Amino acid sequence: MGDLYYIANMSLDGYTTDAKGNFDFTEPDAEVHQFFNALERGFGVSLLGRRMYETMVCWETNPADASESAIAQEFAEIWRSQRKIVYSTTLDAVSSQRTSIERVFDPAAVRAMVRESPTDVSIGGPTLASAALRARIVDYVYVLVVPELVGGGLAAFPEGVCASLQAMERRQFANGTVAMLYGVVSKRRLSTGP
């Protein structure tokens, strides 16, 4: 029986991209990338929105040569080994193996799939994760907070979603990035206003 993990790289002020859509400020150094590889290795299935898929699909063929670091090569192998489900109403086809498209995000179906999975399942991309958080089906939140303030952009968490979280792990890296794992202990309903 698996659990659903929302994983996000974000700025200290809570954004996964800046106002121009750039996310280069979250690029990991070798230590953080190695940690992320170990984390990702535990997931047999990855749920992705279209934009996250289009960003990540380069790992299907990259690194293409031996000049890439061993850490990057390892991540590419992890990416190729995972089953990927892309939720999109506009994507016509996928260009990676072990990948399918779902047109509708059905929280009950996702919850059943996660519970039947022999491994944990990750959900990536704040837009898709927002739907899972609103449906209260996320079991764990894993954030990697980079020491940058970007002043706006795509928020890692949706407005209006309330949940009680329990701190489970914390690790600080030499570059100032902090990885924090939280268990969702109370999936409270959406707030309806002030």
PDB file of C-alpha atoms in Angstrom:
ATOM      1  CA  MET A   1       0.000   0.000   0.000  1.00  0.00           C
ATOM      2  CA  GLY A   2       1.533   3.287  -1.128  1.00  0.00           C
ATOM      3  CA  ASP A   3       1.312   6.876   0.027  1.00  0.00           C
ATOM      4  CA  LEU A   4       1.048  10.049  -2.052  1.00  0.00           C
ATOM      5  CA  TYR A   5       3.907  12.549  -1.698  1.00  0.00           C
ATOM      6  CA  TYR A   6       3.824  16.100  -3.019  1.00  0.00           C
ATOM      7  CA  ILE A   7       7.415  17.128  -3.722  1.00  0.00           C
ATOM      8  CA  ALA A   8       8.322  20.729  -4.485  1.00  0.00           C
ATOM      9  CA  ASN A   9      11.469  22.760  -4.959  1.00  0.00           C
ATOM     10  CA  MET A  10      10.647  26.294  -3.899  1.00  0.00           C
ATOM     11  CA  SER A  11      12.078  29.652  -2.976  1.00  0.00           C
ATOM     12  CA  LEU A  12      12.088  30.792   0.624  1.00  0.00           C
ATOM     13  CA  ASP A  13       9.068  32.977  -0.181  1.00  0.00           C
ATOM     14  CA  GLY A  14       7.121  29.958  -1.458  1.00  0.00           C
ATOM     15  CA  TYR A  15       7.398  29.956  -5.263  1.00  0.00           C
ATOM     16  CA  THR A  16       8.358  27.137  -7.624  1.00  0.00           C
ATOM     17  CA  THR A  17       8.982  29.593 -10.481  1.00  0.00           C
ATOM     18  CA  ASP A  18       9.560  33.320 -10.547  1.00  0.00           C
ATOM     19  CA  ALA A  19       7.163  35.805 -12.163  1.00  0.00           C
ATOM     20  CA  LYS A  20       8.680  35.080 -15.609  1.00  0.00           C
ATOM     21  CA  GLY A  21       8.289  31.320 -15.229  1.00  0.00           C
ATOM     22  CA  ASN A  22      11.984  30.683 -14.580  1.00  0.00           C
ATOM     23  CA  PHE A  23      12.993  28.011 -12.093  1.00  0.00           C
ATOM     24  CA  ASP A  24      16.776  28.123 -12.518  1.00  0.00           C
ATOM     25  CA  PHE A  25      17.083  29.354  -8.926  1.00  0.00           C
ATOM     26  CA  THR A  26      16.116  25.816  -7.806  1.00  0.00           C
ATOM     27  CA  GLU A  27      18.898  24.078  -9.764  1.00  0.00           C
ATOM     28  CA  PRO A  28      20.540  21.695  -7.291  1.00  0.00           C
ATOM     29  CA  ASP A  29      24.229  21.352  -6.641  1.00  0.00           C
ATOM     30  CA  ALA A  30      25.735  17.847  -6.500  1.00  0.00           C
ATOM     31  CA  GLU A  31      24.891  17.272  -2.820  1.00  0.00           C
ATOM     32  CA  VAL A  32      21.227  18.260  -3.203  1.00  0.00           C
ATOM     33  CA  HIS A  33      20.897  16.394  -6.505  1.00  0.00           C
ATOM     34  CA  GLN A  34      22.233  13.207  -4.923  1.00  0.00           C
ATOM     35  CA  PHE A  35      19.717  13.593  -2.084  1.00  0.00           C
ATOM     36  CA  PHE A  36      16.918  14.119  -4.611  1.00  0.00           C
ATOM     37  CA  ASN A  37      17.996  10.997  -6.538  1.00  0.00           C
ATOM     38  CA  ALA A  38      17.737   8.921  -3.358  1.00  0.00           C
ATOM     39  CA  LEU A  39      14.315  10.408  -2.659  1.00  0.00           C
ATOM     40  CA  GLU A  40      13.000   9.766  -6.182  1.00  0.00           C
ATOM     41  CA  ARG A  41      14.265   6.189  -6.182  1.00  0.00           C
ATOM     42  CA  GLY A  42      11.514   5.343  -3.686  1.00  0.00           C
ATOM     43  CA  PHE A  43       8.692   6.203  -6.099  1.00  0.00           C
ATOM     44  CA  GLY A  44       7.448   3.718  -8.659  1.00  0.00           C
ATOM     45  CA  VAL A  45       4.876   6.113 -10.126  1.00  0.00           C
ATOM     46  CA  SER A  46       5.070   9.832 -10.797  1.00  0.00           C
ATOM     47  CA  LEU A  47       1.965  11.959 -11.421  1.00  0.00           C
ATOM     48  CA  LEU A  48       2.682  15.052 -13.500  1.00  0.00           C
ATOM     49  CA  GLY A  49       0.858  17.972 -15.011  1.00  0.00           C
ATOM     50  CA  ARG A  50       1.579  18.877 -18.636  1.00  0.00           C
ATOM     51  CA  ARG A  51       4.050  21.671 -17.885  1.00  0.00           C
ATOM     52  CA  MET A  52       5.990  19.577 -15.377  1.00  0.00           C
ATOM     53  CA  TYR A  53       6.091  16.684 -17.837  1.00  0.00           C
ATOM     54  CA  GLU A  54       7.338  18.924 -20.643  1.00  0.00           C
ATOM     55  CA  THR A  55      10.051  20.238 -18.324  1.00  0.00           C
ATOM     56  CA  MET A  56      11.145  16.786 -17.150  1.00  0.00           C
ATOM     57  CA  VAL A  57      10.839  14.699 -20.326  1.00  0.00           C
ATOM     58  CA  CYS A  58      14.365  15.707 -21.371  1.00  0.00           C
ATOM     59  CA  TRP A  59      15.550  13.086 -18.881  1.00  0.00           C
ATOM     60  CA  GLU A  60      14.181  10.404 -21.206  1.00  0.00           C
ATOM     61  CA  THR A  61      17.174  10.919 -23.503  1.00  0.00           C
ATOM     62  CA  ASN A  62      19.547  13.013 -21.371  1.00  0.00           C
ATOM     63  CA  PRO A  63      22.185  12.630 -20.329  1.00  0.00           C
ATOM     64  CA  ALA A  64      22.909  11.342 -23.825  1.00  0.00           C
ATOM     65  CA  ASP A  65      26.614  10.885 -23.372  1.00  0.00           C
ATOM     66  CA  ALA A  66      29.217   9.969 -20.804  1.00  0.00           C
ATOM     67  CA  SER A  67      30.250  13.609 -20.326  1.00  0.00           C
ATOM     68  CA  GLU A  68      27.279  14.110 -17.990  1.00  0.00           C
ATOM     69  CA  SER A  69      27.901  13.647 -14.278  1.00  0.00           C
ATOM     70  CA  ALA A  70      27.251  10.303 -12.660  1.00  0.00           C
ATOM     71  CA  ILE A  71      24.550  11.986 -10.563  1.00  0.00           C
ATOM     72  CA  ALA A  72      22.734  13.241 -13.686  1.00  0.00           C
ATOM     73  CA  GLN A  73      23.056   9.831 -15.321  1.00  0.00           C
ATOM     74  CA  GLU A  74      21.610   8.227 -12.202  1.00  0.00           C
ATOM     75  CA  PHE A  75      18.632  10.599 -12.221  1.00  0.00           C
ATOM     76  CA  ALA A  76      17.984   9.833 -15.896  1.00  0.00           C
ATOM     77  CA  GLU A  77      17.885   6.122 -15.065  1.00  0.00           C
ATOM     78  CA  ILE A  78      15.456   6.761 -12.202  1.00  0.00           C
ATOM     79  CA  TRP A  79      13.218   8.867 -14.484  1.00  0.00           C
ATOM     80  CA  ARG A  80      13.166   6.157 -17.169  1.00  0.00           C
ATOM     81  CA  SER A  81      12.356   3.430 -14.634  1.00  0.00           C
ATOM     82  CA  GLN A  82       9.313   5.201 -13.178  1.00  0.00           C
ATOM     83  CA  ARG A  83       5.801   4.862 -14.512  1.00  0.00           C
ATOM     84  CA  LYS A  84       4.561   8.340 -15.389  1.00  0.00           C
ATOM     85  CA  ILE A  85       0.957   9.542 -15.620  1.00  0.00           C
ATOM     86  CA  VAL A  86       0.475  12.948 -17.231  1.00  0.00           C
ATOM     87  CA  TYR A  87      -2.765  14.806 -16.525  1.00  0.00           C
ATOM     88  CA  SER A  88      -3.567  17.057 -19.463  1.00  0.00           C
ATOM     89  CA  THR A  89      -6.488  18.060 -21.643  1.00  0.00           C
ATOM     90  CA  THR A  90      -4.171  19.503 -24.321  1.00  0.00           C
ATOM     91  CA  LEU A  91      -1.235  17.106 -24.666  1.00  0.00           C
ATOM     92  CA  ASP A  92      -1.716  14.939 -27.763  1.00  0.00           C
ATOM     93  CA  ALA A  93       1.083  12.429 -27.242  1.00  0.00           C
ATOM     94  CA  VAL A  94       3.969  11.594 -24.933  1.00  0.00           C
ATOM     95  CA  SER A  95       7.572  11.077 -25.973  1.00  0.00           C
ATOM     96  CA  SER A  96       8.735   8.928 -23.082  1.00  0.00           C
ATOM     97  CA  GLN A  97       8.441   5.263 -22.259  1.00  0.00           C
ATOM     98  CA  ARG A  98       6.248   4.002 -19.402  1.00  0.00           C
ATOM     99  CA  THR A  99       4.042   7.088 -19.762  1.00  0.00           C
ATOM    100  CA  SER A 100       0.298   7.509 -20.187  1.00  0.00           C
ATOM    101  CA  ILE A 101      -2.047  10.478 -20.462  1.00  0.00           C
ATOM    102  CA  GLU A 102      -5.149  10.986 -18.352  1.00  0.00           C
ATOM    103  CA  ARG A 103      -7.569  13.706 -19.407  1.00  0.00           C
ATOM    104  CA  VAL A 104      -9.235  14.161 -16.016  1.00  0.00           C
ATOM    105  CA  PHE A 105      -7.754  14.221 -12.525  1.00  0.00           C
ATOM    106  CA  ASP A 106     -10.118  12.003 -10.562  1.00  0.00           C
ATOM    107  CA  PRO A 107      -9.109  12.134  -6.868  1.00  0.00           C
ATOM    108  CA  ALA A 108     -10.973   8.912  -5.986  1.00  0.00           C
ATOM    109  CA  ALA A 109      -9.245   7.009  -8.805  1.00  0.00           C
ATOM    110  CA  VAL A 110      -5.862   8.448  -7.844  1.00  0.00           C
ATOM    111  CA  ARG A 111      -6.399   7.539  -4.200  1.00  0.00           C
ATOM    112  CA  ALA A 112      -7.326   3.971  -5.148  1.00  0.00           C
ATOM    113  CA  MET A 113      -4.294   3.684  -7.450  1.00  0.00           C
ATOM    114  CA  VAL A 114      -1.967   4.966  -4.713  1.00  0.00           C
ATOM    115  CA  ARG A 115      -3.398   2.573  -2.125  1.00  0.00           C
ATOM    116  CA  GLU A 116      -2.978  -0.377  -4.523  1.00  0.00           C
ATOM    117  CA  SER A 117       0.580   0.602  -5.500  1.00  0.00           C
ATOM    118  CA  PRO A 118       3.403  -1.533  -4.094  1.00  0.00           C
ATOM    119  CA  THR A 119       5.528   1.644  -3.921  1.00  0.00           C
ATOM    120  CA  ASP A 120       4.902   5.239  -2.933  1.00  0.00           C
ATOM    121  CA  VAL A 121       3.665   7.686  -5.564  1.00  0.00           C
ATOM    122  CA  SER A 122       4.887  11.237  -6.142  1.00  0.00           C
ATOM    123  CA  ILE A 123       2.929  14.155  -7.513  1.00  0.00           C
ATOM    124  CA  GLY A 124       4.882  16.977  -9.108  1.00  0.00           C
ATOM    125  CA  GLY A 125       3.979  20.426 -10.243  1.00  0.00           C
ATOM    126  CA  PRO A 126       2.038  22.861  -8.080  1.00  0.00           C
ATOM    127  CA  THR A 127      -0.962  23.101 -10.399  1.00  0.00           C
ATOM    128  CA  LEU A 128      -1.671  19.365 -10.344  1.00  0.00           C
ATOM    129  CA  ALA A 129      -0.667  19.088  -6.690  1.00  0.00           C
ATOM    130  CA  SER A 130      -3.195  21.829  -5.882  1.00  0.00           C
ATOM    131  CA  ALA A 131      -5.975  19.555  -7.102  1.00  0.00           C
ATOM    132  CA  ALA A 132      -4.691  16.724  -4.896  1.00  0.00           C
ATOM    133  CA  LEU A 133      -4.308  19.022  -1.894  1.00  0.00           C
ATOM    134  CA  ARG A 134      -7.826  20.405  -2.377  1.00  0.00           C
ATOM    135  CA  ALA A 135      -9.150  16.839  -2.595  1.00  0.00           C
ATOM    136  CA  ARG A 136      -7.250  16.037   0.622  1.00  0.00           C
ATOM    137  CA  ILE A 137      -5.538  12.938  -0.783  1.00  0.00           C
ATOM    138  CA  VAL A 138      -1.891  13.970  -0.172  1.00  0.00           C
ATOM    139  CA  ASP A 139      -0.258  11.978   2.634  1.00  0.00           C
ATOM    140  CA  TYR A 140       3.139  13.703   2.799  1.00  0.00           C
ATOM    141  CA  VAL A 141       4.619  17.008   1.697  1.00  0.00           C
ATOM    142  CA  TYR A 142       8.352  17.141   0.927  1.00  0.00           C
ATOM    143  CA  VAL A 143       9.724  20.596   0.206  1.00  0.00           C
ATOM    144  CA  LEU A 144      13.238  21.594  -0.731  1.00  0.00           C
ATOM    145  CA  VAL A 145      13.523  25.278   0.147  1.00  0.00           C
ATOM    146  CA  VAL A 146      16.304  27.168  -1.611  1.00  0.00           C
ATOM    147  CA  PRO A 147      17.743  30.336  -0.049  1.00  0.00           C
ATOM    148  CA  GLU A 148      16.301  32.711  -2.636  1.00  0.00           C
ATOM    149  CA  LEU A 149      13.515  35.290  -2.540  1.00  0.00           C
ATOM    150  CA  VAL A 150      11.955  35.653  -5.985  1.00  0.00           C
ATOM    151  CA  GLY A 151       9.153  38.059  -5.114  1.00  0.00           C
ATOM    152  CA  GLY A 152       6.337  36.293  -6.956  1.00  0.00           C
ATOM    153  CA  GLY A 153       5.566  33.593  -9.467  1.00  0.00           C
ATOM    154  CA  LEU A 154       3.866  30.204  -9.284  1.00  0.00           C
ATOM    155  CA  ALA A 155       3.125  29.396  -5.639  1.00  0.00           C
ATOM    156  CA  ALA A 156       4.071  25.971  -4.326  1.00  0.00           C
ATOM    157  CA  PHE A 157       0.803  25.760  -2.374  1.00  0.00           C
ATOM    158  CA  PRO A 158      -2.700  26.846  -3.402  1.00  0.00           C
ATOM    159  CA  GLU A 159      -4.575  29.562  -1.598  1.00  0.00           C
ATOM    160  CA  GLY A 160      -7.469  28.429   0.561  1.00  0.00           C
ATOM    161  CA  VAL A 161      -6.210  24.945   1.369  1.00  0.00           C
ATOM    162  CA  CYS A 162      -5.747  24.238   5.069  1.00  0.00           C
ATOM    163  CA  ALA A 163      -4.037  21.215   6.589  1.00  0.00           C
ATOM    164  CA  SER A 164      -2.282  20.317   9.815  1.00  0.00           C
ATOM    165  CA  LEU A 165       1.208  18.972   9.208  1.00  0.00           C
ATOM    166  CA  GLN A 166       3.618  17.077  11.416  1.00  0.00           C
ATOM    167  CA  ALA A 167       7.343  17.699  10.939  1.00  0.00           C
ATOM    168  CA  MET A 168       9.079  14.381  10.312  1.00  0.00           C
ATOM    169  CA  GLU A 169      12.510  15.123   8.825  1.00  0.00           C
ATOM    170  CA  ARG A 170      14.722  18.125   8.243  1.00  0.00           C
ATOM    171  CA  ARG A 171      18.088  18.316   6.526  1.00  0.00           C
ATOM    172  CA  GLN A 172      20.199  21.339   5.690  1.00  0.00           C
ATOM    173  CA  PHE A 173      22.706  21.254   2.855  1.00  0.00           C
ATOM    174  CA  ALA A 174      25.971  23.155   2.480  1.00  0.00           C
ATOM    175  CA  ASN A 175      24.465  25.464  -0.177  1.00  0.00           C
ATOM    176  CA  GLY A 176      21.725  26.600   2.239  1.00  0.00           C
ATOM    177  CA  THR A 177      18.918  24.461   0.798  1.00  0.00           C
ATOM    178  CA  VAL A 178      16.739  22.866   3.460  1.00  0.00           C
ATOM    179  CA  ALA A 179      14.748  19.665   2.833  1.00  0.00           C
ATOM    180  CA  MET A 180      11.697  19.181   5.038  1.00  0.00           C
ATOM    181  CA  LEU A 181       9.281  16.265   5.175  1.00  0.00           C
ATOM    182  CA  TYR A 182       5.838  16.724   6.702  1.00  0.00           C
ATOM    183  CA  GLY A 183       3.100  14.184   7.288  1.00  0.00           C
ATOM    184  CA  VAL A 184      -0.420  15.407   6.649  1.00  0.00           C
ATOM    185  CA  VAL A 185      -2.149  14.611   9.933  1.00  0.00           C
ATOM    186  CA  SER A 186      -5.383  16.512   9.429  1.00  0.00           C
ATOM    187  CA  LYS A 187      -6.812  17.175   6.005  1.00  0.00           C
ATOM    188  CA  ARG A 188      -9.118  20.024   6.962  1.00  0.00           C
ATOM    189  CA  ARG A 189     -11.663  21.333   4.488  1.00  0.00           C
ATOM    190  CA  LEU A 190     -10.986  24.338   2.331  1.00  0.00           C
ATOM    191  CA  SER A 191     -11.312  27.604   4.125  1.00  0.00           C
ATOM    192  CA  THR A 192     -14.222  29.668   2.876  1.00  0.00           C
ATOM    193  CA  GLY A 193     -12.882  33.088   3.675  1.00  0.00           C
ATOM    194  CA  PRO A 194     -11.633  35.226   6.536  1.00  0.00           C
TER     195      PRO A 194
END
